[in-house]
Amino acid sequence: MVTNKVSDSSNSLRTVSIIGTGVYLPEKVVTNEDLSKIVDTSDEWIYTRTGMRERRLAREDQATSDLASAAAEAALADAGMTAEEVDLLIVATLSPDMFFPSTACFVQEKIGAKNAYCYDLGAACSGSLYALETAKNQIACGAVNTALVIGAEKMSTFIDWEDRSTCVLFGDGAGAVVLKASDSGRGIMKGCFGSDGSLANLLWTPGGGSRSPMSHEMLDRKEQYLKMQGREVYKHAVKQMTQSVLDVLELNGVSSDDIKCFVAHQANARIIEAIGKRLNVMDRMFMNVEKYANTSAAALLIAINEAVKSGIVQKGDNMLLVAFGGGFTWGSSIVEWSK
């Protein structure tokens, strides 16, 4: 297991701020009642265990890059920028359009970001936070001036719709943020990140890659679908995200009292509540998992957009971000909101 506290090594690094946010949520709403017609479940069973009431599902003709492009265009409009001004474009996803090229390259073409270099980042549900940190560091050191970070998932294509333990948990969607150097405030502060590959088999998709290539036998075993040991994931998610919050507060010299809003990965209401209670900050924990379920790498950026647009977070407020995902991966960051 490796935990890395990412500290600035130079006083000359530029401050980096989020200057625009955007989301795309598919029109189709699938409720718990709808799922009860597909698998042996009920609204009560799902809600009491997850806090979820509904989720969005993309159309069959939509790919992850389509969701990502719509969110990207919304974020650029919010920032008052054009796609041609973007220097770096990162898409965090575990449901790419295809193995290669990168989904980010498809997004570049769709939105016209012809001056950006593009790549995907895979860290499961922690992906958008990892991408945010990566883009921040590129801007801070002067390698680029403007970055577009997108978290996008079409989880519905990687879920076994006959498995009630997983199919009720996920939804489709995309969120995006625009980053730029700033001359005021602290912007995106130092982050804390960690991983533990010894626990990978608790949350993974075992088939379809080089270890278990596509075959009739692999498909018969349903290894192309997400597999999860829920109780174990819950235990590790609560432990690591709680500790990561404490670590990032200490690293940046910030008190929990100075945080206006805690935005955790929207995996499960029970996980978020457990973290909030352990830290005694439940009254400031943001939650929208009831409406969208777990949108993996998209969840954190969708939540940031809603926290800001709803007025919960305003200029000068500190927002703490924390995520946990397959790998295992986790991380945390603090953002002083400047828009």
mmCIF file of C-alpha atoms in Angstrom:
data_model
loop_
_atom_site.group_PDB
_atom_site.id
_atom_site.type_symbol
_atom_site.label_atom_id
_atom_site.label_comp_id
_atom_site.label_asym_id
_atom_site.label_seq_id
_atom_site.Cartn_x
_atom_site.Cartn_y
_atom_site.Cartn_z
ATOM 1 C CA MET A 1 0.000 0.000 0.000
ATOM 2 C CA VAL A 2 1.332 3.434 -0.934
ATOM 3 C CA THR A 3 0.056 6.777 0.325
ATOM 4 C CA ASN A 4 1.535 9.917 -1.156
ATOM 5 C CA LYS A 5 1.135 13.417 0.198
ATOM 6 C CA VAL A 6 1.716 15.657 -2.803
ATOM 7 C CA SER A 7 3.519 18.712 -1.496
ATOM 8 C CA ASP A 8 4.690 21.715 -3.496
ATOM 9 C CA SER A 9 8.473 21.801 -3.843
ATOM 10 C CA SER A 10 8.785 25.312 -5.235
ATOM 11 C CA ASN A 11 7.416 28.684 -4.224
ATOM 12 C CA SER A 12 7.298 29.617 -7.903
ATOM 13 C CA LEU A 13 4.438 27.235 -8.690
ATOM 14 C CA ARG A 14 1.339 28.987 -9.965
ATOM 15 C CA THR A 15 -1.973 28.922 -8.124
ATOM 16 C CA VAL A 16 -4.589 26.965 -10.074
ATOM 17 C CA SER A 17 -8.344 27.552 -9.850
ATOM 18 C CA ILE A 18 -11.487 25.976 -11.258
ATOM 19 C CA ILE A 19 -13.105 28.612 -13.482
ATOM 20 C CA GLY A 20 -15.974 26.646 -14.989
ATOM 21 C CA THR A 21 -18.106 23.566 -14.321
ATOM 22 C CA GLY A 22 -20.585 21.585 -16.398
ATOM 23 C CA VAL A 23 -22.517 18.332 -16.418
ATOM 24 C CA TYR A 24 -24.440 16.082 -18.741
ATOM 25 C CA LEU A 25 -27.081 13.717 -17.392
ATOM 26 C CA PRO A 26 -28.982 11.433 -19.791
ATOM 27 C CA GLU A 27 -32.710 12.039 -20.083
ATOM 28 C CA LYS A 28 -33.791 8.499 -19.203
ATOM 29 C CA VAL A 29 -34.590 8.111 -15.504
ATOM 30 C CA VAL A 30 -34.704 4.582 -14.066
ATOM 31 C CA THR A 31 -36.300 4.310 -10.640
ATOM 32 C CA ASN A 32 -35.975 1.587 -8.033
ATOM 33 C CA GLU A 33 -39.491 0.509 -8.963
ATOM 34 C CA ASP A 34 -38.363 0.102 -12.568
ATOM 35 C CA LEU A 35 -35.511 -2.151 -11.427
ATOM 36 C CA SER A 36 -37.885 -4.276 -9.350
ATOM 37 C CA LYS A 37 -39.440 -5.381 -12.644
ATOM 38 C CA ILE A 38 -36.068 -6.639 -13.892
ATOM 39 C CA VAL A 39 -34.486 -8.257 -10.824
ATOM 40 C CA ASP A 40 -35.670 -9.495 -7.430
ATOM 41 C CA THR A 41 -35.500 -6.208 -5.515
ATOM 42 C CA SER A 42 -37.656 -3.346 -4.247
ATOM 43 C CA ASP A 43 -37.486 0.377 -3.616
ATOM 44 C CA GLU A 44 -37.205 -0.271 0.131
ATOM 45 C CA TRP A 45 -34.416 -2.854 -0.297
ATOM 46 C CA ILE A 46 -32.340 -0.532 -2.468
ATOM 47 C CA TYR A 47 -32.960 2.718 -0.589
ATOM 48 C CA THR A 48 -32.275 1.377 2.898
ATOM 49 C CA ARG A 49 -28.939 -0.094 1.768
ATOM 50 C CA THR A 50 -27.737 2.637 -0.592
ATOM 51 C CA GLY A 51 -29.793 5.815 -0.255
ATOM 52 C CA MET A 52 -30.565 5.640 -3.992
ATOM 53 C CA ARG A 53 -33.980 6.302 -5.521
ATOM 54 C CA GLU A 54 -33.133 6.626 -9.216
ATOM 55 C CA ARG A 55 -30.347 6.824 -11.774
ATOM 56 C CA ARG A 56 -29.869 8.036 -15.374
ATOM 57 C CA LEU A 57 -29.151 5.713 -18.294
ATOM 58 C CA ALA A 58 -27.678 6.787 -21.620
ATOM 59 C CA ARG A 59 -29.263 5.880 -24.953
ATOM 60 C CA GLU A 60 -27.928 2.892 -26.854
ATOM 61 C CA ASP A 61 -26.529 5.203 -29.538
ATOM 62 C CA GLN A 62 -24.588 7.281 -26.989
ATOM 63 C CA ALA A 63 -20.984 6.486 -26.084
ATOM 64 C CA THR A 64 -18.992 7.772 -23.135
ATOM 65 C CA SER A 65 -17.371 10.390 -25.374
ATOM 66 C CA ASP A 66 -20.809 11.782 -26.222
ATOM 67 C CA LEU A 67 -21.624 12.277 -22.540
ATOM 68 C CA ALA A 68 -18.157 13.733 -21.906
ATOM 69 C CA SER A 69 -18.400 16.163 -24.826
ATOM 70 C CA ALA A 70 -21.727 17.561 -23.648
ATOM 71 C CA ALA A 71 -20.378 18.132 -20.132
ATOM 72 C CA ALA A 72 -17.199 19.681 -21.552
ATOM 73 C CA GLU A 73 -19.119 22.156 -23.683
ATOM 74 C CA ALA A 74 -21.201 23.175 -20.661
ATOM 75 C CA ALA A 75 -18.067 23.739 -18.563
ATOM 76 C CA LEU A 76 -16.393 25.782 -21.291
ATOM 77 C CA ALA A 77 -19.487 27.946 -21.656
ATOM 78 C CA ASP A 78 -19.526 28.474 -17.880
ATOM 79 C CA ALA A 79 -15.866 29.531 -18.024
ATOM 80 C CA GLY A 80 -16.501 31.841 -20.988
ATOM 81 C CA MET A 81 -13.929 30.007 -23.100
ATOM 82 C CA THR A 82 -13.732 28.243 -26.422
ATOM 83 C CA ALA A 83 -12.480 24.701 -26.949
ATOM 84 C CA GLU A 84 -9.552 26.022 -28.990
ATOM 85 C CA GLU A 85 -8.167 27.680 -25.851
ATOM 86 C CA VAL A 86 -7.738 24.322 -24.079
ATOM 87 C CA ASP A 87 -4.115 23.083 -23.835
ATOM 88 C CA LEU A 88 -4.726 19.808 -21.999
ATOM 89 C CA LEU A 89 -7.766 17.511 -22.062
ATOM 90 C CA ILE A 90 -8.066 14.568 -19.657
ATOM 91 C CA VAL A 91 -10.969 12.128 -19.497
ATOM 92 C CA ALA A 92 -11.247 10.013 -16.360
ATOM 93 C CA THR A 93 -13.291 6.888 -17.093
ATOM 94 C CA LEU A 94 -13.528 3.142 -16.595
ATOM 95 C CA SER A 95 -16.039 2.811 -19.447
ATOM 96 C CA PRO A 96 -14.147 4.168 -22.476
ATOM 97 C CA ASP A 97 -15.570 4.132 -25.981
ATOM 98 C CA MET A 98 -12.989 1.432 -26.786
ATOM 99 C CA PHE A 99 -9.576 0.255 -25.600
ATOM 100 C CA PHE A 100 -7.905 2.779 -27.899
ATOM 101 C CA PRO A 101 -7.755 5.479 -29.040
ATOM 102 C CA SER A 102 -8.339 7.367 -25.837
ATOM 103 C CA THR A 103 -11.866 8.581 -25.269
ATOM 104 C CA ALA A 104 -10.255 12.000 -24.755
ATOM 105 C CA CYS A 105 -9.225 12.024 -28.417
ATOM 106 C CA PHE A 106 -12.819 11.445 -29.481
ATOM 107 C CA VAL A 107 -13.899 14.293 -27.201
ATOM 108 C CA GLN A 108 -11.247 16.551 -28.702
ATOM 109 C CA GLU A 109 -12.681 15.956 -32.164
ATOM 110 C CA LYS A 110 -16.301 16.393 -31.054
ATOM 111 C CA ILE A 111 -15.796 19.728 -29.298
ATOM 112 C CA GLY A 112 -13.045 21.152 -31.524
ATOM 113 C CA ALA A 113 -10.246 21.320 -28.940
ATOM 114 C CA LYS A 114 -7.660 21.108 -31.712
ATOM 115 C CA ASN A 115 -4.846 22.696 -29.699
ATOM 116 C CA ALA A 116 -5.075 20.315 -26.726
ATOM 117 C CA TYR A 117 -3.094 17.175 -26.098
ATOM 118 C CA CYS A 118 -5.374 14.451 -24.811
ATOM 119 C CA TYR A 119 -5.369 11.247 -22.821
ATOM 120 C CA ASP A 120 -7.511 9.073 -20.572
ATOM 121 C CA LEU A 121 -6.840 8.426 -16.904
ATOM 122 C CA GLY A 122 -7.937 5.196 -15.248
ATOM 123 C CA ALA A 123 -8.353 5.170 -11.479
ATOM 124 C CA ALA A 124 -11.977 3.978 -11.343
ATOM 125 C CA CYS A 125 -14.153 6.105 -9.044
ATOM 126 C CA SER A 126 -11.127 8.155 -7.936
ATOM 127 C CA GLY A 127 -10.318 9.016 -11.544
ATOM 128 C CA SER A 128 -11.646 12.556 -11.738
ATOM 129 C CA LEU A 129 -9.805 13.559 -8.544
ATOM 130 C CA TYR A 130 -6.578 12.045 -9.882
ATOM 131 C CA ALA A 131 -7.133 13.877 -13.183
ATOM 132 C CA LEU A 132 -7.780 17.136 -11.334
ATOM 133 C CA GLU A 133 -4.484 16.774 -9.474
ATOM 134 C CA THR A 134 -2.599 15.872 -12.652
ATOM 135 C CA ALA A 135 -3.970 18.854 -14.575
ATOM 136 C CA LYS A 136 -3.365 21.206 -11.644
ATOM 137 C CA ASN A 137 0.293 20.227 -11.503
ATOM 138 C CA GLN A 138 0.720 20.721 -15.260
ATOM 139 C CA ILE A 139 -0.634 24.255 -14.982
ATOM 140 C CA ALA A 140 1.186 25.019 -11.720
ATOM 141 C CA CYS A 141 4.590 24.263 -13.228
ATOM 142 C CA GLY A 142 3.844 26.241 -16.385
ATOM 143 C CA ALA A 143 3.650 23.329 -18.829
ATOM 144 C CA VAL A 144 0.143 24.392 -19.906
ATOM 145 C CA ASN A 145 -2.149 27.336 -19.196
ATOM 146 C CA THR A 146 -5.615 25.836 -19.451
ATOM 147 C CA ALA A 147 -6.900 22.318 -18.803
ATOM 148 C CA LEU A 148 -10.239 20.595 -19.270
ATOM 149 C CA VAL A 149 -10.862 17.701 -16.883
ATOM 150 C CA ILE A 150 -13.813 15.401 -17.533
ATOM 151 C CA GLY A 151 -15.200 12.454 -15.607
ATOM 152 C CA ALA A 152 -17.568 10.428 -17.781
ATOM 153 C CA GLU A 153 -19.141 7.006 -17.530
ATOM 154 C CA LYS A 154 -21.592 4.816 -19.381
ATOM 155 C CA MET A 155 -21.686 2.300 -16.562
ATOM 156 C CA SER A 156 -24.831 0.658 -17.917
ATOM 157 C CA THR A 157 -22.728 -1.177 -20.514
ATOM 158 C CA PHE A 158 -20.488 -2.805 -17.893
ATOM 159 C CA ILE A 159 -23.191 -3.966 -15.478
ATOM 160 C CA ASP A 160 -24.818 -7.392 -15.297
ATOM 161 C CA TRP A 161 -28.501 -6.511 -15.277
ATOM 162 C CA GLU A 162 -29.319 -9.907 -13.747
ATOM 163 C CA ASP A 163 -27.155 -9.233 -10.662
ATOM 164 C CA ARG A 164 -29.168 -7.224 -8.151
ATOM 165 C CA SER A 165 -26.130 -6.670 -5.933
ATOM 166 C CA THR A 166 -24.500 -4.432 -8.564
ATOM 167 C CA CYS A 167 -27.039 -3.350 -11.195
ATOM 168 C CA VAL A 168 -28.953 -1.165 -8.714
ATOM 169 C CA LEU A 169 -25.862 0.812 -7.740
ATOM 170 C CA PHE A 170 -24.729 2.557 -10.896
ATOM 171 C CA GLY A 171 -25.807 5.214 -13.350
ATOM 172 C CA ASP A 172 -24.530 7.082 -16.410
ATOM 173 C CA GLY A 173 -23.404 10.694 -16.630
ATOM 174 C CA ALA A 174 -20.540 13.139 -17.031
ATOM 175 C CA GLY A 175 -19.072 16.144 -15.256
ATOM 176 C CA ALA A 176 -16.361 18.562 -16.347
ATOM 177 C CA VAL A 177 -14.272 21.401 -14.956
ATOM 178 C CA VAL A 178 -12.010 24.001 -16.566
ATOM 179 C CA LEU A 179 -8.736 24.831 -14.780
ATOM 180 C CA LYS A 180 -6.578 27.907 -15.218
ATOM 181 C CA ALA A 181 -3.764 29.706 -13.414
ATOM 182 C CA SER A 182 -4.974 32.306 -10.932
ATOM 183 C CA ASP A 183 -3.403 35.294 -9.187
ATOM 184 C CA SER A 184 -5.575 35.226 -6.079
ATOM 185 C CA GLY A 185 -6.532 32.820 -3.291
ATOM 186 C CA ARG A 186 -5.194 29.312 -2.726
ATOM 187 C CA GLY A 187 -7.132 27.600 -5.498
ATOM 188 C CA ILE A 188 -6.616 23.839 -5.610
ATOM 189 C CA MET A 189 -4.391 23.081 -2.634
ATOM 190 C CA LYS A 190 -2.013 20.196 -1.940
ATOM 191 C CA GLY A 191 -3.566 16.747 -2.299
ATOM 192 C CA CYS A 192 -3.204 13.369 -0.607
ATOM 193 C CA PHE A 193 -3.440 10.157 -2.629
ATOM 194 C CA GLY A 194 -3.031 6.440 -2.031
ATOM 195 C CA SER A 195 -3.428 2.989 -3.547
ATOM 196 C CA ASP A 196 -3.501 -0.654 -2.470
ATOM 197 C CA GLY A 197 -3.245 -3.135 -5.341
ATOM 198 C CA SER A 198 -3.389 -6.133 -3.002
ATOM 199 C CA LEU A 199 -7.169 -5.601 -2.736
ATOM 200 C CA ALA A 200 -7.879 -5.251 -6.445
ATOM 201 C CA ASN A 201 -10.115 -8.332 -6.619
ATOM 202 C CA LEU A 202 -12.659 -6.782 -4.255
ATOM 203 C CA LEU A 203 -13.839 -4.411 -6.985
ATOM 204 C CA TRP A 204 -12.939 -5.100 -10.599
ATOM 205 C CA THR A 205 -13.925 -6.252 -14.068
ATOM 206 C CA PRO A 206 -11.817 -9.402 -14.484
ATOM 207 C CA GLY A 207 -12.377 -10.143 -18.174
ATOM 208 C CA GLY A 208 -11.703 -8.500 -21.511
ATOM 209 C CA GLY A 209 -8.079 -7.457 -21.017
ATOM 210 C CA SER A 210 -4.767 -9.182 -21.671
ATOM 211 C CA ARG A 211 -5.099 -11.446 -18.613
ATOM 212 C CA SER A 212 -8.463 -12.833 -19.706
ATOM 213 C CA PRO A 213 -8.968 -11.901 -23.378
ATOM 214 C CA MET A 214 -12.350 -11.774 -25.024
ATOM 215 C CA SER A 215 -13.623 -15.292 -25.738
ATOM 216 C CA HIS A 216 -16.851 -17.274 -25.672
ATOM 217 C CA GLU A 217 -15.714 -18.885 -22.421
ATOM 218 C CA MET A 218 -14.971 -15.514 -20.801
ATOM 219 C CA LEU A 219 -18.380 -14.190 -21.844
ATOM 220 C CA ASP A 220 -20.107 -17.306 -20.546
ATOM 221 C CA ARG A 221 -18.506 -16.657 -17.149
ATOM 222 C CA LYS A 222 -19.749 -13.037 -17.352
ATOM 223 C CA GLU A 223 -16.271 -11.731 -16.597
ATOM 224 C CA GLN A 224 -16.903 -8.680 -18.775
ATOM 225 C CA TYR A 225 -19.088 -7.246 -16.009
ATOM 226 C CA LEU A 226 -18.166 -5.382 -12.849
ATOM 227 C CA LYS A 227 -17.715 -7.614 -9.789
ATOM 228 C CA MET A 228 -17.787 -6.349 -6.222
ATOM 229 C CA GLN A 229 -17.578 -7.665 -2.678
ATOM 230 C CA GLY A 230 -19.762 -4.972 -1.173
ATOM 231 C CA ARG A 231 -19.116 -5.435 2.547
ATOM 232 C CA GLU A 232 -15.346 -5.354 2.123
ATOM 233 C CA VAL A 233 -15.465 -2.357 -0.223
ATOM 234 C CA TYR A 234 -17.613 -0.468 2.278
ATOM 235 C CA LYS A 235 -15.168 -1.125 5.104
ATOM 236 C CA HIS A 236 -12.105 0.011 3.176
ATOM 237 C CA ALA A 237 -13.858 2.998 1.580
ATOM 238 C CA VAL A 238 -14.921 4.425 4.931
ATOM 239 C CA LYS A 239 -11.503 3.844 6.493
ATOM 240 C CA GLN A 240 -9.409 5.274 3.680
ATOM 241 C CA MET A 241 -11.593 8.277 2.867
ATOM 242 C CA THR A 242 -11.865 9.266 6.540
ATOM 243 C CA GLN A 243 -8.090 9.104 6.964
ATOM 244 C CA SER A 244 -7.485 10.914 3.685
ATOM 245 C CA VAL A 245 -9.660 13.818 4.859
ATOM 246 C CA LEU A 246 -7.619 14.094 8.068
ATOM 247 C CA ASP A 247 -4.360 13.888 6.093
ATOM 248 C CA VAL A 248 -5.256 16.621 3.604
ATOM 249 C CA LEU A 249 -6.455 18.975 6.333
ATOM 250 C CA GLU A 250 -3.164 18.541 8.202
ATOM 251 C CA LEU A 251 -1.083 18.876 5.037
ATOM 252 C CA ASN A 252 -2.648 22.214 4.142
ATOM 253 C CA GLY A 253 -2.895 23.576 7.673
ATOM 254 C CA VAL A 254 -6.683 23.822 7.411
ATOM 255 C CA SER A 255 -9.185 23.031 10.155
ATOM 256 C CA SER A 256 -12.347 21.041 9.440
ATOM 257 C CA ASP A 257 -14.186 24.105 10.753
ATOM 258 C CA ASP A 258 -12.811 26.039 7.778
ATOM 259 C CA ILE A 259 -14.476 23.699 5.255
ATOM 260 C CA LYS A 260 -17.839 24.894 3.960
ATOM 261 C CA CYS A 261 -18.713 21.699 2.102
ATOM 262 C CA PHE A 262 -17.344 18.147 2.104
ATOM 263 C CA VAL A 263 -17.862 16.464 -1.274
ATOM 264 C CA ALA A 264 -17.235 12.717 -1.127
ATOM 265 C CA HIS A 265 -17.489 10.259 -3.990
ATOM 266 C CA GLN A 266 -21.191 9.497 -4.380
ATOM 267 C CA ALA A 267 -20.981 5.710 -4.091
ATOM 268 C CA ASN A 268 -23.473 5.009 -1.346
ATOM 269 C CA ALA A 269 -25.284 7.155 1.227
ATOM 270 C CA ARG A 270 -24.231 4.796 4.033
ATOM 271 C CA ILE A 271 -20.548 5.335 3.199
ATOM 272 C CA ILE A 272 -20.957 9.111 3.110
ATOM 273 C CA GLU A 273 -22.886 9.106 6.382
ATOM 274 C CA ALA A 274 -20.269 6.929 8.082
ATOM 275 C CA ILE A 275 -17.495 9.334 7.042
ATOM 276 C CA GLY A 276 -19.518 12.364 8.096
ATOM 277 C CA LYS A 277 -20.242 10.902 11.518
ATOM 278 C CA ARG A 278 -16.648 9.828 12.144
ATOM 279 C CA LEU A 279 -15.440 13.341 11.324
ATOM 280 C CA ASN A 280 -18.394 15.064 13.020
ATOM 281 C CA VAL A 281 -19.175 17.011 9.831
ATOM 282 C CA MET A 282 -22.375 15.304 8.673
ATOM 283 C CA ASP A 283 -24.183 18.641 8.450
ATOM 284 C CA ARG A 284 -21.725 19.707 5.724
ATOM 285 C CA MET A 285 -21.556 16.470 3.710
ATOM 286 C CA PHE A 286 -22.939 16.972 0.194
ATOM 287 C CA MET A 287 -25.107 14.180 -1.241
ATOM 288 C CA ASN A 288 -26.893 13.669 -4.545
ATOM 289 C CA VAL A 289 -26.564 9.866 -4.741
ATOM 290 C CA GLU A 290 -30.335 9.603 -4.304
ATOM 291 C CA LYS A 291 -30.868 11.096 -7.781
ATOM 292 C CA TYR A 292 -27.974 9.701 -9.815
ATOM 293 C CA ALA A 293 -26.638 6.598 -8.014
ATOM 294 C CA ASN A 294 -22.917 5.889 -8.460
ATOM 295 C CA THR A 295 -21.604 7.410 -11.699
ATOM 296 C CA SER A 296 -18.023 6.349 -10.902
ATOM 297 C CA ALA A 297 -15.448 8.850 -12.234
ATOM 298 C CA ALA A 298 -18.210 11.304 -13.134
ATOM 299 C CA ALA A 299 -19.723 11.455 -9.648
ATOM 300 C CA LEU A 300 -17.345 13.897 -7.967
ATOM 301 C CA LEU A 301 -17.483 16.450 -10.790
ATOM 302 C CA ILE A 302 -21.273 16.233 -11.017
ATOM 303 C CA ALA A 303 -21.409 16.857 -7.257
ATOM 304 C CA ILE A 304 -19.034 19.836 -7.471
ATOM 305 C CA ASN A 305 -21.210 21.417 -10.145
ATOM 306 C CA GLU A 306 -24.372 20.977 -8.053
ATOM 307 C CA ALA A 307 -22.745 22.244 -4.851
ATOM 308 C CA VAL A 308 -21.669 25.410 -6.653
ATOM 309 C CA LYS A 309 -24.759 26.005 -8.780
ATOM 310 C CA SER A 310 -27.058 25.515 -5.782
ATOM 311 C CA GLY A 311 -25.181 28.190 -3.819
ATOM 312 C CA ILE A 312 -23.913 25.834 -1.124
ATOM 313 C CA VAL A 313 -20.358 26.788 -2.126
ATOM 314 C CA GLN A 314 -19.633 30.429 -2.922
ATOM 315 C CA LYS A 315 -16.591 32.552 -3.678
ATOM 316 C CA GLY A 316 -14.013 32.286 -0.915
ATOM 317 C CA ASP A 317 -15.432 29.053 0.529
ATOM 318 C CA ASN A 318 -13.278 25.966 1.027
ATOM 319 C CA MET A 319 -14.550 22.696 -0.445
ATOM 320 C CA LEU A 320 -12.949 19.377 0.492
ATOM 321 C CA LEU A 321 -13.032 16.601 -2.116
ATOM 322 C CA VAL A 322 -12.460 12.940 -1.282
ATOM 323 C CA ALA A 323 -12.824 9.806 -3.389
ATOM 324 C CA PHE A 324 -12.302 6.055 -3.315
ATOM 325 C CA GLY A 325 -12.385 3.515 -6.131
ATOM 326 C CA GLY A 326 -11.267 0.186 -7.504
ATOM 327 C CA GLY A 327 -7.573 -0.534 -7.446
ATOM 328 C CA PHE A 328 -7.946 0.302 -4.607
ATOM 329 C CA THR A 329 -7.361 4.001 -5.185
ATOM 330 C CA TRP A 330 -8.250 6.987 -3.027
ATOM 331 C CA GLY A 331 -7.418 10.637 -2.578
ATOM 332 C CA SER A 332 -8.412 14.021 -1.225
ATOM 333 C CA SER A 333 -7.985 17.659 -2.111
ATOM 334 C CA ILE A 334 -9.098 21.059 -0.853
ATOM 335 C CA VAL A 335 -10.311 23.793 -3.187
ATOM 336 C CA GLU A 336 -10.776 27.436 -2.301
ATOM 337 C CA TRP A 337 -13.602 28.441 -4.611
ATOM 338 C CA SER A 338 -12.743 31.594 -6.559
ATOM 339 C CA LYS A 339 -15.365 31.894 -9.310
#
